GROMACS .gro file of C-alpha atoms in nm:
model
  402
    1MET     CA    1  10.212   8.741   9.376
    2ALA     CA    2  10.306   8.903   9.701
    3PRO     CA    3  10.365   9.278   9.708
    4PRO     CA    4  10.693   9.438   9.806
    5LYS     CA    5  10.710   9.434  10.185
    6LYS     CA    6  10.800   9.793  10.234
    7SER     CA    7  10.794   9.817  10.609
    8LYS     CA    8  10.981   9.496  10.681
    9SER     CA    9  11.241   9.478  10.405
   10LYS     CA   10  11.611   9.485  10.484
   11LYS     CA   11  11.644   9.796  10.275
   12THR     CA   12  11.384   9.985  10.476
   13LYS     CA   13  11.536   9.870  10.803
   14LYS     CA   14  11.864  10.026  10.693
   15VAL     CA   15  11.688  10.348  10.610
   16THR     CA   16  11.516  10.351  10.951
   17LYS     CA   17  11.848  10.295  11.125
   18LYS     CA   18  11.996  10.590  10.939
   19LEU     CA   19  11.704  10.808  11.038
   20LYS     CA   20  11.724  10.708  11.402
   21LYS     CA   21  12.098  10.762  11.406
   22SER     CA   22  12.047  11.111  11.269
   23LYS     CA   23  11.871  11.219  11.588
   24SER     CA   24  12.203  11.241  11.769
   25THR     CA   25  12.369  11.437  11.491
   26SER     CA   26  12.383  11.810  11.551
   27ALA     CA   27  12.225  12.021  11.280
   28ALA     CA   28  12.454  12.245  11.085
   29PRO     CA   29  12.401  12.615  11.155
   30LYS     CA   30  12.216  12.812  10.892
   31ASP     CA   31  12.436  13.037  10.683
   32PRO     CA   32  12.231  13.268  10.461
   33ASN     CA   33  12.529  13.313  10.231
   34SER     CA   34  12.574  12.941  10.166
   35SER     CA   35  12.217  12.814  10.193
   36ASP     CA   36  11.936  12.899   9.952
   37SER     CA   37  11.698  13.008  10.231
   38ASP     CA   38  11.524  13.285  10.035
   39TRP     CA   39  11.383  13.046   9.778
   40TRP     CA   40  11.015  13.154   9.792
   41PRO     CA   41  11.037  13.516   9.661
   42SER     CA   42  11.241  13.406   9.361
   43PHE     CA   43  11.016  13.104   9.298
   44TRP     CA   44  10.700  13.319   9.317
   45ALA     CA   45  10.844  13.584   9.086
   46LYS     CA   46  10.944  13.321   8.833
   47ASN     CA   47  10.633  13.100   8.840
   48SER     CA   48  10.335  13.316   8.946
   49SER     CA   49  10.254  13.412   8.588
   50THR     CA   50  10.299  13.077   8.418
   51PRO     CA   51  10.117  13.086   8.080
   52GLY     CA   52   9.801  12.874   8.070
   53ALA     CA   53   9.780  12.828   8.449
   54THR     CA   54   9.513  12.984   8.670
   55ILE     CA   55   9.735  13.088   8.959
   56PRO     CA   56   9.582  13.296   9.243
   57SER     CA   57   9.719  13.650   9.259
   58ASP     CA   58   9.723  13.641   9.640
   59GLU     CA   59  10.061  13.512   9.755
   60GLU     CA   60   9.927  13.294  10.038
   61GLU     CA   61   9.673  13.128   9.810
   62GLY     CA   62   9.944  13.099   9.547
   63PHE     CA   63  10.162  12.912   9.795
   64LYS     CA   64   9.879  12.662   9.854
   65TYR     CA   65   9.825  12.634   9.479
   66PHE     CA   66  10.183  12.519   9.425
   67PHE     CA   67  10.235  12.310   9.742
   68ARG     CA   68   9.878  12.220   9.859
   69VAL     CA   69   9.950  12.338  10.215
   70SER     CA   70   9.952  12.672  10.397
   71LYS     CA   71  10.283  12.827  10.495
   72LYS     CA   72  10.215  12.729  10.857
   73THR     CA   73  10.162  12.363  10.764
   74PHE     CA   74  10.464  12.380  10.533
   75ASP     CA   75  10.677  12.491  10.829
   76TYR     CA   76  10.538  12.203  11.034
   77ILE     CA   77  10.632  11.952  10.762
   78CYS     CA   78  10.981  12.103  10.750
   79SER     CA   79  11.011  12.057  11.127
   80LEU     CA   80  10.928  11.687  11.091
   81VAL     CA   81  11.202  11.615  10.836
   82ARG     CA   82  11.460  11.884  10.918
   83GLU     CA   83  11.697  11.667  11.124
   84ASP     CA   84  11.706  11.398  10.858
   85LEU     CA   85  11.761  11.638  10.568
   86VAL     CA   86  12.027  11.839  10.755
   87SER     CA   87  12.217  11.545  10.905
   88ARG     CA   88  12.234  11.384  10.563
   89PRO     CA   89  12.372  11.693  10.391
   90PRO     CA   90  12.291  11.720  10.022
   91SER     CA   91  12.649  11.741   9.905
   92GLY     CA   92  12.634  11.815   9.537
   93LEU     CA   93  12.272  11.937   9.562
   94ILE     CA   94  12.351  12.290   9.459
   95ASN     CA   95  12.134  12.534   9.270
   96ILE     CA   96  12.242  12.734   8.968
   97GLU     CA   97  12.374  13.014   9.189
   98GLY     CA   98  12.618  12.776   9.359
   99ARG     CA   99  12.443  12.765   9.698
  100LEU     CA  100  12.337  12.457   9.896
  101LEU     CA  101  11.967  12.390   9.900
  102SER     CA  102  11.799  12.483  10.227
  103VAL     CA  103  11.571  12.233  10.399
  104GLU     CA  104  11.275  12.455  10.304
  105LYS     CA  105  11.366  12.449   9.937
  106GLN     CA  106  11.419  12.072   9.944
  107VAL     CA  107  11.073  12.024  10.099
  108ALA     CA  108  10.923  12.265   9.843
  109ILE     CA  109  11.081  12.073   9.555
  110ALA     CA  110  10.947  11.740   9.687
  111LEU     CA  111  10.598  11.878   9.755
  112ARG     CA  112  10.580  12.036   9.409
  113ARG     CA  113  10.685  11.710   9.244
  114LEU     CA  114  10.420  11.514   9.437
  115ALA     CA  115  10.149  11.782   9.402
  116SER     CA  116  10.187  11.854   9.032
  117GLY     CA  117  10.293  11.517   8.897
  118GLU     CA  118  10.505  11.713   8.650
  119SER     CA  119  10.828  11.565   8.521
  120GLN     CA  120  11.144  11.599   8.725
  121VAL     CA  121  11.284  11.820   8.448
  122SER     CA  122  10.986  12.061   8.465
  123VAL     CA  123  11.001  12.081   8.845
  124GLY     CA  124  11.375  12.139   8.824
  125VAL     CA  125  11.330  12.428   8.582
  126ALA     CA  126  11.078  12.591   8.819
  127PHE     CA  127  11.333  12.582   9.102
  128GLY     CA  128  11.655  12.632   8.907
  129VAL     CA  129  11.793  12.284   8.978
  130GLY     CA  130  11.869  11.978   8.769
  131GLN     CA  131  11.658  11.667   8.713
  132SER     CA  132  11.886  11.448   8.925
  133THR     CA  133  11.858  11.695   9.214
  134VAL     CA  134  11.478  11.677   9.201
  135SER     CA  135  11.499  11.297   9.204
  136GLN     CA  136  11.737  11.282   9.501
  137VAL     CA  137  11.559  11.549   9.705
  138THR     CA  138  11.214  11.396   9.650
  139TRP     CA  139  11.320  11.048   9.753
  140ARG     CA  140  11.507  11.178  10.060
  141PHE     CA  141  11.195  11.367  10.165
  142ILE     CA  142  10.975  11.058  10.113
  143GLU     CA  143  11.206  10.842  10.326
  144ALA     CA  144  11.210  11.100  10.605
  145LEU     CA  145  10.837  11.179  10.612
  146GLU     CA  146  10.739  10.813  10.594
  147GLU     CA  147  10.931  10.761  10.919
  148ARG     CA  148  10.854  11.090  11.097
  149ALA     CA  149  10.483  11.134  11.020
  150LYS     CA  150  10.357  10.787  11.113
  151HIS     CA  151  10.138  10.932  11.389
  152HIS     CA  152   9.922  11.103  11.126
  153LEU     CA  153   9.794  10.770  10.989
  154LYS     CA  154   9.698  10.511  11.247
  155TRP     CA  155   9.397  10.314  11.363
  156PRO     CA  156   9.207  10.523  11.621
  157ASP     CA  157   9.217  10.433  11.990
  158SER     CA  158   8.890  10.351  12.168
  159ASN     CA  159   8.818  10.709  12.276
  160ARG     CA  160   8.878  10.849  11.930
  161MET     CA  161   8.671  10.568  11.774
  162GLU     CA  162   8.374  10.654  11.995
  163GLU     CA  163   8.392  11.009  11.861
  164ILE     CA  164   8.408  10.883  11.502
  165LYS     CA  165   8.108  10.654  11.554
  166SER     CA  166   7.910  10.937  11.709
  167LYS     CA  167   7.981  11.165  11.410
  168PHE     CA  168   7.880  10.896  11.159
  169GLU     CA  169   7.552  10.838  11.344
  170GLU     CA  170   7.487  11.211  11.370
  171SER     CA  171   7.549  11.268  10.998
  172PHE     CA  172   7.404  10.953  10.841
  173GLY     CA  173   7.207  10.764  11.108
  174LEU     CA  174   7.427  10.453  11.085
  175LEU     CA  175   7.466  10.325  11.440
  176ASN     CA  176   7.817  10.207  11.544
  177CYS     CA  177   7.976  10.272  11.203
  178CYS     CA  178   8.357  10.310  11.222
  179GLY     CA  179   8.453  10.406  10.867
  180ALA     CA  180   8.416  10.368  10.492
  181ILE     CA  181   8.635  10.161  10.259
  182ASP     CA  182   8.727  10.197   9.892
  183ALA     CA  183   9.016  10.121   9.657
  184THR     CA  184   9.183  10.283   9.358
  185HIS     CA  185   9.439  10.203   9.087
  186ILE     CA  186   9.774  10.381   9.042
  187ILE     CA  187   9.847  10.342   8.670
  188MET     CA  188  10.201  10.296   8.542
  189THR     CA  189  10.404  10.190   8.244
  190LEU     CA  190  10.651   9.908   8.299
  191PRO     CA  191  10.963   9.792   8.113
  192ALA     CA  192  10.890   9.488   7.898
  193VAL     CA  193  11.098   9.266   8.127
  194GLN     CA  194  10.874   9.356   8.426
  195THR     CA  195  10.532   9.319   8.264
  196SER     CA  196  10.312   9.032   8.375
  197ASP     CA  197   9.943   8.941   8.396
  198ASP     CA  198   9.953   9.011   8.772
  199TRP     CA  199  10.009   9.382   8.714
  200CYS     CA  200   9.773   9.409   8.416
  201ASP     CA  201   9.425   9.502   8.543
  202GLN     CA  202   9.076   9.456   8.393
  203GLU     CA  203   9.118   9.771   8.180
  204ASN     CA  204   9.449   9.644   8.037
  205ASN     CA  205   9.651   9.901   8.232
  206TYR     CA  206   9.953   9.813   8.441
  207SER     CA  207   9.865   9.933   8.789
  208MET     CA  208   9.911   9.902   9.164
  209LEU     CA  209   9.610   9.891   9.399
  210VAL     CA  210   9.554  10.110   9.704
  211GLN     CA  211   9.291  10.023   9.965
  212GLY     CA  212   9.191  10.292  10.212
  213ILE     CA  213   8.956  10.325  10.509
  214VAL     CA  214   8.852  10.677  10.611
  215ASP     CA  215   8.678  10.836  10.907
  216HIS     CA  216   8.398  11.097  10.904
  217GLU     CA  217   8.646  11.372  10.810
  218MET     CA  218   8.785  11.175  10.511
  219ARG     CA  219   9.105  11.110  10.704
  220PHE     CA  220   9.277  10.782  10.615
  221ILE     CA  221   9.292  10.553  10.918
  222ASP     CA  222   9.416  10.242  10.736
  223ILE     CA  223   9.602  10.200  10.406
  224VAL     CA  224   9.703   9.887  10.214
  225THR     CA  225   9.914   9.908   9.899
  226GLY     CA  226  10.186   9.727   9.706
  227TRP     CA  227   9.954   9.468   9.550
  228PRO     CA  228   9.920   9.433   9.172
  229GLY     CA  229   9.621   9.584   8.991
  230GLY     CA  230   9.526   9.251   8.839
  231MET     CA  231   9.354   9.161   9.168
  232ASN     CA  232   8.993   9.257   9.237
  233VAL     CA  233   8.915   9.467   9.545
  234SER     CA  234   8.759   9.180   9.743
  235ARG     CA  235   9.076   8.974   9.699
  236LEU     CA  236   9.290   9.273   9.797
  237LEU     CA  237   9.082   9.304  10.115
  238LYS     CA  238   9.137   8.938  10.204
  239PHE     CA  239   9.515   8.972  10.161
  240SER     CA  240   9.528   9.276  10.388
  241GLY     CA  241   9.639   9.281  10.750
  242PHE     CA  242   9.317   9.467  10.831
  243PHE     CA  243   9.107   9.168  10.716
  244LYS     CA  244   9.312   8.926  10.924
  245LEU     CA  245   9.279   9.145  11.235
  246CYS     CA  246   8.902   9.174  11.190
  247GLU     CA  247   8.858   8.801  11.136
  248ALA     CA  248   9.065   8.734  11.449
  249GLY     CA  249   8.848   8.970  11.654
  250GLN     CA  250   9.134   9.215  11.709
  251ARG     CA  251   8.986   9.506  11.513
  252LEU     CA  252   8.632   9.650  11.501
  253ASN     CA  253   8.593   9.481  11.838
  254GLY     CA  254   8.485   9.782  12.045
  255ASN     CA  255   8.165   9.859  12.230
  256VAL     CA  256   7.840   9.723  12.087
  257ARG     CA  257   7.537   9.952  12.062
  258ILE     CA  258   7.173   9.868  12.121
  259SER     CA  259   6.943   9.949  11.830
  260SER     CA  260   6.592  10.089  11.852
  261GLU     CA  261   6.474   9.729  11.811
  262GLU     CA  262   6.670   9.628  12.123
  263VAL     CA  263   6.925   9.437  11.917
  264GLU     CA  264   7.302   9.451  11.966
  265LEU     CA  265   7.499   9.602  11.678
  266ARG     CA  266   7.873   9.543  11.660
  267GLU     CA  267   8.130   9.780  11.509
  268TYR     CA  268   8.161   9.772  11.129
  269ILE     CA  269   8.269   9.967  10.822
  270VAL     CA  270   8.074  10.025  10.499
  271GLY     CA  271   8.184   9.937  10.147
  272GLY     CA  272   8.050   9.917   9.794
  273VAL     CA  273   7.916   9.621   9.596
  274GLY     CA  274   8.269   9.513   9.507
  275TYR     CA  275   8.319   9.396   9.866
  276PRO     CA  276   8.177   9.087  10.041
  277LEU     CA  277   7.897   9.134  10.294
  278LEU     CA  278   8.057   9.037  10.626
  279SER     CA  279   7.967   9.074  10.991
  280TRP     CA  280   8.204   9.374  11.008
  281LEU     CA  281   8.174   9.505  10.649
  282ILE     CA  282   7.828   9.615  10.542
  283THR     CA  283   7.744   9.650  10.172
  284PRO     CA  284   7.423   9.787  10.012
  285TYR     CA  285   7.120   9.583   9.912
  286GLU     CA  286   7.100   9.472   9.550
  287THR     CA  287   6.861   9.695   9.357
  288ASN     CA  288   6.636   9.407   9.250
  289GLY     CA  289   6.335   9.334   9.473
  290LEU     CA  290   6.390   9.607   9.731
  291SER     CA  291   6.137   9.642  10.013
  292ALA     CA  292   5.995   9.985  10.101
  293SER     CA  293   6.266  10.070  10.357
  294MET     CA  294   6.567   9.930  10.166
  295PRO     CA  295   6.613  10.231   9.933
  296THR     CA  296   6.643  10.455  10.241
  297PHE     CA  297   6.909  10.226  10.384
  298ASN     CA  298   7.094  10.219  10.051
  299SER     CA  299   7.078  10.597  10.024
  300LEU     CA  300   7.227  10.652  10.371
  301HIS     CA  301   7.479  10.374  10.314
  302GLU     CA  302   7.592  10.538   9.987
  303ALA     CA  303   7.621  10.880  10.151
  304THR     CA  304   7.851  10.727  10.413
  305ARG     CA  305   8.052  10.522  10.164
  306SER     CA  306   8.097  10.826   9.940
  307LEU     CA  307   8.332  10.975  10.201
  308ALA     CA  308   8.592  10.716  10.096
  309VAL     CA  309   8.529  10.799   9.729
  310LYS     CA  310   8.573  11.171   9.799
  311ALA     CA  311   8.888  11.105  10.002
  312PHE     CA  312   9.049  10.930   9.704
  313LEU     CA  313   8.933  11.214   9.476
  314GLN     CA  314   9.112  11.460   9.704
  315LEU     CA  315   9.416  11.236   9.744
  316LYS     CA  316   9.470  11.186   9.371
  317GLY     CA  317   9.369  11.543   9.288
  318GLY     CA  318   9.586  11.699   9.556
  319TRP     CA  319   9.889  11.479   9.488
  320ARG     CA  320   9.866  11.440   9.114
  321ILE     CA  321  10.168  11.218   9.087
  322LEU     CA  322   9.916  10.944   9.180
  323SER     CA  323   9.661  11.034   8.911
  324LYS     CA  324   9.902  11.053   8.619
  325VAL     CA  325  10.051  10.752   8.445
  326MET     CA  326  10.380  10.681   8.620
  327TRP     CA  327  10.668  10.620   8.382
  328ARG     CA  328  10.847  10.299   8.481
  329PRO     CA  329  10.834  10.348   8.860
  330ASP     CA  330  11.038  10.135   9.096
  331LYS     CA  331  10.765   9.900   9.226
  332ARG     CA  332  10.957   9.867   9.553
  333LYS     CA  333  10.950  10.245   9.605
  334LEU     CA  334  10.599  10.318   9.477
  335PRO     CA  335  10.425  10.203   9.801
  336SER     CA  336  10.632  10.460   9.992
  337ILE     CA  337  10.529  10.736   9.751
  338ILE     CA  338  10.163  10.638   9.793
  339LEU     CA  339  10.189  10.623  10.173
  340VAL     CA  340  10.358  10.965  10.194
  341CYS     CA  341  10.083  11.119   9.979
  342CYS     CA  342   9.827  10.970  10.222
  343LEU     CA  343  10.024  11.113  10.515
  344LEU     CA  344  10.025  11.457  10.350
  345HIS     CA  345   9.649  11.426  10.288
  346ASN     CA  346   9.599  11.358  10.660
  347ILE     CA  347   9.838  11.635  10.769
  348ILE     CA  348   9.626  11.884  10.573
  349ILE     CA  349   9.315  11.767  10.761
  350ASP     CA  350   9.491  11.755  11.100
  351SER     CA  351   9.628  12.108  11.047
  352GLY     CA  352   9.288  12.251  10.956
  353ASP     CA  353   9.400  12.349  10.606
  354GLN     CA  354   9.139  12.368  10.333
  355LEU     CA  355   9.220  12.233   9.988
  356HIS     CA  356   9.127  12.462   9.701
  357PRO     CA  357   8.792  12.334   9.563
  358ASP     CA  358   8.942  12.290   9.216
  359VAL     CA  359   9.211  12.054   9.345
  360ALA     CA  360   9.001  11.737   9.380
  361LEU     CA  361   8.949  11.534   9.065
  362SER     CA  362   8.616  11.619   8.901
  363ASP     CA  363   8.555  11.266   8.773
  364HIS     CA  364   8.568  10.937   8.966
  365HIS     CA  365   8.908  10.856   9.116
  366ASP     CA  366   8.914  10.535   8.912
  367SER     CA  367   8.779  10.686   8.591
  368GLY     CA  368   8.748  10.427   8.315
  369TYR     CA  369   8.714  10.134   8.553
  370GLY     CA  370   8.383   9.948   8.571
  371GLU     CA  371   8.232   9.872   8.913
  372GLN     CA  372   8.320   9.529   9.044
  373CYS     CA  373   8.058   9.310   9.210
  374CYS     CA  374   8.112   9.052   9.484
  375LYS     CA  375   7.840   8.798   9.557
  376GLN     CA  376   7.984   8.664   9.884
  377VAL     CA  377   7.735   8.698  10.171
  378ASP     CA  378   7.807   8.606  10.531
  379PRO     CA  379   7.485   8.519  10.721
  380MET     CA  380   7.596   8.732  11.018
  381GLY     CA  381   7.657   9.021  10.781
  382ARG     CA  382   7.307   8.982  10.637
  383THR     CA  383   7.161   8.988  10.989
  384THR     CA  384   7.358   9.299  11.084
  385ARG     CA  385   7.242   9.477  10.770
  386GLU     CA  386   6.879   9.383  10.835
  387ASN     CA  387   6.905   9.509  11.194
  388LEU     CA  388   7.055   9.837  11.072
  389GLU     CA  389   6.776   9.876  10.819
  390LYS     CA  390   6.510   9.818  11.088
  391HIS     CA  391   6.683  10.069  11.317
  392LEU     CA  392   6.680  10.334  11.043
  393GLN     CA  393   6.317  10.258  10.956
  394HIS     CA  394   6.211  10.287  11.321
  395ASN     CA  395   6.389  10.620  11.361
  396GLN     CA  396   6.236  10.751  11.039
  397GLU     CA  397   5.885  10.656  11.155
  398LYS     CA  398   5.951  10.818  11.492
  399ASP     CA  399   6.056  11.142  11.319
  400LEU     CA  400   5.733  11.143  11.114
  401VAL     CA  401   5.523  11.121  11.430
  402LYS     CA  402   5.693  11.425  11.584
   0.00000   0.00000   0.00000
């Protein structure tokens, strides 16, 4: 079953046209008497002492608690979507005091909905607006940010990739490594008429899969979503555009490096045992019958791969709408929600913001799911892995001599 083609659907093209058209529309002037521009003081006063919540007493930290970003990054996000939210005026989106919602308050509502995963009713109560307003504002924000923040999630150019490879080698010793891959399930309930075996995964949940590749800073550099949770991660990989580009030699095709054994090593990413061992995707050795140097390789491989695991922990912990069971989501819209959460995750990194340590999920991002295992082995992948292992062993022996 093919996933909803978010980026190429007629519906999305219409949305994009609207957004592009909005560039030429002049923004309405701010009127403090008609626009709810002083939303933060009233929100803070109302919500800073919520019973049962551990909310920081410092206002700046409190802001990050509610919206995951600093005020500076919040202002940047507002600047990205302002034209779209202003030129498509929220007629009817009025708060309980009879004033139009400012762009800032609309962004705050959307961020709170995505960050908390709370119901639209609960978010509405926190801001003094109705459930339908939360729904409209959040979707408008998602449409706008998906279009305006594309530059925060893209495959690195050659110069940037050289920097990424250098950082991976410096931190983990893996020569010419370009990233780490993992996948997670977004669990949902579906109406009886929409349920099917495709969407029912191995844990009998209805879910949608997300595949992500991250760099050394846990920034997403490639995302695939929209596919049903009934697939395994190796099949999801093979359906992805990333797989097709790699197989065609159009991705992970940068400079080779020469190992300590005078062997060429191509670019590659690392993944867990659920993925096939390919010339450009290196998986760990099986634990049975390991040679003396293989545990060292596996240890460094796991440390590198864990960056993708941690990235998903932060993604689903920071934007908890993804970690809670979604109640009958529109499967055509869900990929956009996932993508925007990934964009926000990257914006936090790009802006130098630090997530509160308690934000990330404490358990595995796919808690309750057993680890999948793929037995597919490409001979070229086996050779690359062996050459990497020898390179690490040689460097380790050289360090012992020093």
